[in-house]
Amino acid sequence: MIKWIGAFLGFFVRGFAGAILGFFVGSALDSLFGSGSGQTQTVFRDFTRPNVSPADFELNLLSLCSIVIKADGHVSQQEMDYVRQYFVGTYGKEKANAIFRTFNDINKKREISAQRISTFLAQRTRYEVRLQLLHFLFGIAQADGNVSTPEINKIREIAGYLRVSPRDFESIMAMFIKSADNSYKILEIDKSATNEEVKKAYRTMAKKYHPDRVNTQDEAIKKGAEEKFKQVQLAYETIQKERGIN
């Protein structure tokens, strides 16, 4: 809202050039205060990161799925079924089959590169969407009942190309690979954290992974956001019971 007020005032004072300047200044203020959306975005991100088209996103997502499935040298039928069911459930059988056909045609013409695909997506998607991508890839790896070391290494490599922080990567991985400190890893804190630090971490993570922050038309990614948000809540509840936090 502030950006439009700025554009109007700028036009009134300096004409068209003033309107443009007012729009940019107002956009910066909108992003600073999260006006009207509850989300913090920068005007520079809005103007320098064009959204990837749905078709490109679907094909690149499927390419990353293929890379993870092949990571351990064994193509698991359970993992293949997981991907197909996800695409069919999200897009419908007819569209999913069309996506798979296009993917197969492209795959025959050129080698699938994790670096190329991930860099493409990193430049065109918001950070929250990239977090959901990793969550989806771990879901594929776990579909056969075991997340292997080569699969972890490959997803870690993809996370690097997607410019996801190591701590966020460890948090997502902890949702799929069980350990005694999982709840703390999910909330991105140490087990020695105070109760107040635990509460603060939960508020931060709940905000970061709230489904409303995933601004995408892709239903598969939206579902992943909802699942991860539940994992954050569960992690906090586990620590609450363990420590007797009210």
mmCIF file of C-alpha atoms in Angstrom, residues 4 8 19 23 26 59 63 74 102 136 148 150 173 197-198 228:
data_model
loop_
_atom_site.group_PDB
_atom_site.id
_atom_site.type_symbol
_atom_site.label_atom_id
_atom_site.label_comp_id
_atom_site.label_asym_id
_atom_site.label_seq_id
_atom_site.Cartn_x
_atom_site.Cartn_y
_atom_site.Cartn_z
ATOM 1 C CA TRP A 4 1.207 3.313 -4.281
ATOM 2 C CA PHE A 8 1.061 9.200 -6.161
ATOM 3 C CA ALA A 19 6.165 8.538 -9.453
ATOM 4 C CA PHE A 23 7.058 3.622 -6.033
ATOM 5 C CA GLY A 26 7.318 2.948 -0.981
ATOM 6 C CA LEU A 59 10.125 -30.352 -15.157
ATOM 7 C CA SER A 63 14.683 -33.783 -12.814
ATOM 8 C CA HIS A 74 19.738 -48.470 -7.285
ATOM 9 C CA THR A 102 8.041 -34.149 -21.726
ATOM 10 C CA PHE A 136 10.166 -33.298 -0.895
ATOM 11 C CA SER A 148 21.070 -43.977 2.277
ATOM 12 C CA PRO A 150 24.691 -41.440 -1.076
ATOM 13 C CA MET A 173 17.199 -33.928 7.458
ATOM 14 C CA GLU A 197 15.699 -20.060 23.946
ATOM 15 C CA VAL A 198 13.559 -23.096 23.104
ATOM 16 C CA LYS A 228 7.114 -29.584 7.775
#
